[in-house]
mmCIF file of C-alpha atoms in Angstrom:
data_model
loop_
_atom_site.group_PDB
_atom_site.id
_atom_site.type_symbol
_atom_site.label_atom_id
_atom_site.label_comp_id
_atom_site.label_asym_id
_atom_site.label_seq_id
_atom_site.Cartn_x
_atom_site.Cartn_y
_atom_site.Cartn_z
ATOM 1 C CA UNK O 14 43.506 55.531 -14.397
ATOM 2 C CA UNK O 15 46.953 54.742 -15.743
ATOM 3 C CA UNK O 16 47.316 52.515 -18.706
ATOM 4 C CA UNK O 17 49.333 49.223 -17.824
ATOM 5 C CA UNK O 18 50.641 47.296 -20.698
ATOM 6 C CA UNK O 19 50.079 43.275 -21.354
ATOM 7 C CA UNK O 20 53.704 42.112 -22.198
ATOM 8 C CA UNK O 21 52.596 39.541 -25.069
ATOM 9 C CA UNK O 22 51.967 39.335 -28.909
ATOM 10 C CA UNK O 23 49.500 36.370 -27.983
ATOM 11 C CA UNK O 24 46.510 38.142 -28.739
ATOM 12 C CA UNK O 25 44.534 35.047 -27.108
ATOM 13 C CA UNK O 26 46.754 35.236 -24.198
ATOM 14 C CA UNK O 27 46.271 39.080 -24.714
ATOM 15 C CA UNK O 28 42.160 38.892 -24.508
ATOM 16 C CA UNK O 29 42.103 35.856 -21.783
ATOM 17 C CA UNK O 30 44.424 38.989 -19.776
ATOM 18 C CA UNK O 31 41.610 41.605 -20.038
ATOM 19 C CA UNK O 32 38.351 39.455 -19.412
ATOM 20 C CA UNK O 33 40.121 38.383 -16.280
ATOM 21 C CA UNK O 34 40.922 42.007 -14.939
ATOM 22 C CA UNK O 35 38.597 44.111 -16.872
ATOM 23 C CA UNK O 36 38.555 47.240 -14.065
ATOM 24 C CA UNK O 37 42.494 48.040 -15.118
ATOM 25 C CA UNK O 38 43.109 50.141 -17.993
ATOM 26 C CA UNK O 39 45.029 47.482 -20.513
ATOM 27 C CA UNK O 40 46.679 47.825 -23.523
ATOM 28 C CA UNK O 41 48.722 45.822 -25.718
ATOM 29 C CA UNK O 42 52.065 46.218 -27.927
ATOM 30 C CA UNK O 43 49.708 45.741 -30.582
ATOM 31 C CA UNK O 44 48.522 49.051 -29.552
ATOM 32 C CA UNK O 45 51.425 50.883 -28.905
ATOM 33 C CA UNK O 46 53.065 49.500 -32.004
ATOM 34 C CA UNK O 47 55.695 47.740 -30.167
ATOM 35 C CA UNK O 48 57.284 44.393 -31.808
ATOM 36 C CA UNK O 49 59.464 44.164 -28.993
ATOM 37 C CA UNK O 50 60.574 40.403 -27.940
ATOM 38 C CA UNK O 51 61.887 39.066 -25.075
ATOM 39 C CA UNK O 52 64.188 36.030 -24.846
ATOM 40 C CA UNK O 53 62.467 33.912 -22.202
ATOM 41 C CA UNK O 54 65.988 32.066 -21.466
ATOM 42 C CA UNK O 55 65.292 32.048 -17.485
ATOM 43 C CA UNK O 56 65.082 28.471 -15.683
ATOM 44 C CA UNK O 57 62.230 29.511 -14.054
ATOM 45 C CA UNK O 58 58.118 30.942 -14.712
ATOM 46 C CA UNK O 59 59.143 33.612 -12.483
ATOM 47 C CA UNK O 60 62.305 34.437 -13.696
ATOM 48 C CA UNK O 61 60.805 34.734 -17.227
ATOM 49 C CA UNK O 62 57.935 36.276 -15.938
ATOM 50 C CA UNK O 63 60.028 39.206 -14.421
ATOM 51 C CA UNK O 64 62.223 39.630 -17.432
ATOM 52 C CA UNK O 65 59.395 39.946 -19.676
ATOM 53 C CA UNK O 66 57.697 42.844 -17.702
ATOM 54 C CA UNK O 67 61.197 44.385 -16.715
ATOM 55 C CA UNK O 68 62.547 44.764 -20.049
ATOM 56 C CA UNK O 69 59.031 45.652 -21.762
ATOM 57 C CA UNK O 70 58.041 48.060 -19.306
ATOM 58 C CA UNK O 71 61.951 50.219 -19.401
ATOM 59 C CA UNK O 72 61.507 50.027 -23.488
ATOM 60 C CA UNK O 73 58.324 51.464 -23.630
ATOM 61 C CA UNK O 74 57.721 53.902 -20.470
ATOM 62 C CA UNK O 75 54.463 51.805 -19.122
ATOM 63 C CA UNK O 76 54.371 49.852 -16.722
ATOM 64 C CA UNK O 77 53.988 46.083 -17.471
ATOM 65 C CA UNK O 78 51.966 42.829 -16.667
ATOM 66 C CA UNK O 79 53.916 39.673 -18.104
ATOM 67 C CA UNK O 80 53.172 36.311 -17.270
ATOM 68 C CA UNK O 81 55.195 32.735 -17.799
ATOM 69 C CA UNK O 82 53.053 29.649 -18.323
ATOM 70 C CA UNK O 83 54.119 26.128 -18.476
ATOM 71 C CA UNK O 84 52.348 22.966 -18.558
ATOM 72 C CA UNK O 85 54.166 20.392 -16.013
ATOM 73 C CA UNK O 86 53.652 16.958 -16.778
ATOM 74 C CA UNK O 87 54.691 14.716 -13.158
ATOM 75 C CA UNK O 88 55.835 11.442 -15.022
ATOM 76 C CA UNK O 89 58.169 13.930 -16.796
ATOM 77 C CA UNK O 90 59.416 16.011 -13.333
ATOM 78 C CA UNK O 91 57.891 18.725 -14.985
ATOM 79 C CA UNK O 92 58.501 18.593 -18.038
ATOM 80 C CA UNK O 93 58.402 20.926 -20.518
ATOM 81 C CA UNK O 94 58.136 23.315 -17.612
ATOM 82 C CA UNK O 95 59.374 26.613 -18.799
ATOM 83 C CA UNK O 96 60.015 25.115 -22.202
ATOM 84 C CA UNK O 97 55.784 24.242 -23.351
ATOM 85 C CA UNK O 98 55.876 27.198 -25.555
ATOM 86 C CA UNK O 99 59.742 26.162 -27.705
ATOM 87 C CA UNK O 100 60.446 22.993 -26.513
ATOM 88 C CA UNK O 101 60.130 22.190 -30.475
ATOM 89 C CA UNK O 102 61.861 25.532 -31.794
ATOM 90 C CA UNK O 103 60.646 28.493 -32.765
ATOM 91 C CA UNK O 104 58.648 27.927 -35.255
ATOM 92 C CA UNK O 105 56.078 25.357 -34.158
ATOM 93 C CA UNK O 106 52.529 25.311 -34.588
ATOM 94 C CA UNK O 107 50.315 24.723 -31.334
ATOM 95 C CA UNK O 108 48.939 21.538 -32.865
ATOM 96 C CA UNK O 109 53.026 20.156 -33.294
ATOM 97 C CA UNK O 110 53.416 20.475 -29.961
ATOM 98 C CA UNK O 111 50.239 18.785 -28.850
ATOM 99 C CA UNK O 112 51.279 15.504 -30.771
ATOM 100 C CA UNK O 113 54.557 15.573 -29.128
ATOM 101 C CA UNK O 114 53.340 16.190 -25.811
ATOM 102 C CA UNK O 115 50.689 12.899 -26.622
ATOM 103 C CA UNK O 116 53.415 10.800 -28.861
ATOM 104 C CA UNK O 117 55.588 10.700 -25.533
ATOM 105 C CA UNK O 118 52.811 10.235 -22.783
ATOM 106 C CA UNK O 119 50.738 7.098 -25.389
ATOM 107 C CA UNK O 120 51.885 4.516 -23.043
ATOM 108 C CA UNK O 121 50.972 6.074 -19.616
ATOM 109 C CA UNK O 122 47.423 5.150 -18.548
ATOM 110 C CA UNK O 123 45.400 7.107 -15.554
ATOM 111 C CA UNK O 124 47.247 8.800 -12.843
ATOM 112 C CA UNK O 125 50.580 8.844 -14.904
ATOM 113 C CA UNK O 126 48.762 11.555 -16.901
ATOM 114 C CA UNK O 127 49.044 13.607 -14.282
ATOM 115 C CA UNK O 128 49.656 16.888 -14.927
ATOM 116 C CA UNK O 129 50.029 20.987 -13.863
ATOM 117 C CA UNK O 130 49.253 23.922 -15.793
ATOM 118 C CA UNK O 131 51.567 26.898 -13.702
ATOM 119 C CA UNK O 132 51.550 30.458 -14.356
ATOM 120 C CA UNK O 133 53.599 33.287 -12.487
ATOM 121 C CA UNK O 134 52.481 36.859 -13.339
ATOM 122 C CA UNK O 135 54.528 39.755 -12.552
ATOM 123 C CA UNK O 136 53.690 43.577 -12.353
ATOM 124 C CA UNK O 137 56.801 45.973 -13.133
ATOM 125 C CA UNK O 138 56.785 49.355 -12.569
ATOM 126 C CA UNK O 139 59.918 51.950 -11.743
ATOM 127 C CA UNK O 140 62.235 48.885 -10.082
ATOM 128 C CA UNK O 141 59.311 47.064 -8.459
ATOM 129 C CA UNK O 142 57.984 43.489 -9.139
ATOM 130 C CA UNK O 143 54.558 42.472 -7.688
ATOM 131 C CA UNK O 144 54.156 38.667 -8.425
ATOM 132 C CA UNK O 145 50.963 36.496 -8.456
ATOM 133 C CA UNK O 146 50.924 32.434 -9.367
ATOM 134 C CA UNK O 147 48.342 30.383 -10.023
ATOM 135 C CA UNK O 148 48.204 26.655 -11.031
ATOM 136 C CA UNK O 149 45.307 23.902 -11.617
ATOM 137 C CA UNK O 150 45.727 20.136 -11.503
ATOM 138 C CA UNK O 151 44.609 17.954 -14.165
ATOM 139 C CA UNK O 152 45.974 15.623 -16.655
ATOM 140 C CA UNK O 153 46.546 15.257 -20.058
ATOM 141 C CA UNK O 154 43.726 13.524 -22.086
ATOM 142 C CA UNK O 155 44.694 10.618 -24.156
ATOM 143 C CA UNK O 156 43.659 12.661 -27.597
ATOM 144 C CA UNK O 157 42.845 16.520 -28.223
ATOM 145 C CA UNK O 158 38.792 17.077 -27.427
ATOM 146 C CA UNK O 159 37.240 20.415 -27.901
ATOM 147 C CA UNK O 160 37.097 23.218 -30.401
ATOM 148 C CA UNK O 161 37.588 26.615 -27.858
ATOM 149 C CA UNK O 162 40.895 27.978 -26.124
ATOM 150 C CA UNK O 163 44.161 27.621 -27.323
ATOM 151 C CA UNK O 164 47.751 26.178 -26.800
ATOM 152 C CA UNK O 165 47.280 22.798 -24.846
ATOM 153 C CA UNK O 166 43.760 23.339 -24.423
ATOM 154 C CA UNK O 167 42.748 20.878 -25.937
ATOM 155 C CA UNK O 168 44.606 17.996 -24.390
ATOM 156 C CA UNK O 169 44.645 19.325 -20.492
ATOM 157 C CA UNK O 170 41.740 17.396 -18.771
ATOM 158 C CA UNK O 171 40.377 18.846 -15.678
ATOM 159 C CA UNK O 172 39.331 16.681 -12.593
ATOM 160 C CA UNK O 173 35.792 16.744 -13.898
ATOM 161 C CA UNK O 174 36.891 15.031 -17.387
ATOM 162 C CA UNK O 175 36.948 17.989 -19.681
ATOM 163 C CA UNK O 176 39.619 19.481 -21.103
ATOM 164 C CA UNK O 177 40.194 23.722 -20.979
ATOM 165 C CA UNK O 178 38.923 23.827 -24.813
ATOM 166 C CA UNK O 179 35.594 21.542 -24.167
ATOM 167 C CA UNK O 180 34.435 24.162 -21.462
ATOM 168 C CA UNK O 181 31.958 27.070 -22.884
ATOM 169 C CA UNK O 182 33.097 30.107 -24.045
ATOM 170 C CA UNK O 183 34.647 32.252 -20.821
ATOM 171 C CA UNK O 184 34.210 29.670 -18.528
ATOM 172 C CA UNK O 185 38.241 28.631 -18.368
ATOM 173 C CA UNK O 186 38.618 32.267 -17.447
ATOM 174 C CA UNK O 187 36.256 31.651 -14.265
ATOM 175 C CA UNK O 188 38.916 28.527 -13.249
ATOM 176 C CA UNK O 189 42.340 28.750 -14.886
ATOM 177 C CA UNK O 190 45.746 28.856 -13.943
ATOM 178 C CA UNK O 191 46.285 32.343 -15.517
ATOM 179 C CA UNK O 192 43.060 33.393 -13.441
ATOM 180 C CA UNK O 193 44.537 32.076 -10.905
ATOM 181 C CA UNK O 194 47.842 34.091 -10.948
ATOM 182 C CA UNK O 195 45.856 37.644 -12.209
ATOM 183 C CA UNK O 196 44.044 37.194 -9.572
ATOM 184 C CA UNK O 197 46.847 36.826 -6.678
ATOM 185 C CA UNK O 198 48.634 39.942 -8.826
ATOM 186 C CA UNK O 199 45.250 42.028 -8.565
ATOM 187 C CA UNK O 200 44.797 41.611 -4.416
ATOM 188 C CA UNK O 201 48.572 42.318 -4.465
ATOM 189 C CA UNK O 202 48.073 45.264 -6.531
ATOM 190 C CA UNK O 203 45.294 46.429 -4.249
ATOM 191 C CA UNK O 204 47.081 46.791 -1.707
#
């Protein structure tokens, strides 16, 4: 079986990747030693998505799963869309970006909370892209609640009023976005 490399440094991300398709041969540039980092500058999850697994995969010889994640808020059109991981810069913290996200909804009460986690994962390998996408509905909860995940886990509220870090351990890889998308990639990739 060939090895296929996860395009992140995200070793959350990295381990969410592998539970989810545990019958491919992953690795990560952890493994391989690679501190490679792509400029996700596209205005799009797939364009990122695709640059990410593009570039990764012609630097280092594998081929390459990469995935762009956003969480869409609708009172917002979207917002921060393809920005959720730098809408702050660079350098800040998970938790930073939670209060933002909360600071800016505090006066929006039930369905104005209304919001989309979206993922687009891509497959590159020798010029060709295999896409899957995936998202789930929710909303963001009026303050963080839980203690598992990561990211905006623990401030996206599913339909059944927990949020993605309140849920038992592997049980938002059973129902997430990013499950989602591997998932569409994987029957894609099967055939």
């Amino acid at each position: 079986m060939k090895k296929i490399l996860i395009a992140t440094h995200n070793s959350a991300k990295a381990k969410e990747i592998k539970e989810i398709l545990p019958d491919l041969d992953l690795i990560t540039l952890e493994d391989i030693n690679c501190e490679m980092d792509v400029e996700e500058d596209q205005e799009t999850f797939e364009g990122n998505s695709k640059k990410k697994a593009k570039e990764i995969s012609e630097k280092t010889g594998y081929p390459c799963i990469a995935d762009d994640t956003g969480l869409c808020i609708d009172a917002f059109d979207g917002w921060p869309g393809v920005h959720t991981a730098r809408f702050l810069g660079p350098n800040a913290i998970s938790e930073d970006k939670r209060k933002a996200v909360l600071e800016k909804m505090k006066n929006l009460k039930g369905e104005e909370r209304k919001a989309e986690f979206k993922c687009v994962a891509t497959y590159y390998e020798n010029g060709k892209y295999i896409i899957g996408k995936g998202e789930v509905v929710g909303r963001i909860a009026e303050y963080p609640r839980g203690n598992n995940g990561f990211g905006y886990d623990p401030i996206f509220e599913l339909p059944d009023g927990k949020t993605y870090a309140e849920l038992p351990d592997g049980e938002k890889n059973k129902i997430s976005h990013r499950r989602k998308a591997l998932e569409d990639l994987k029957k894609k990739l099967d055939n």
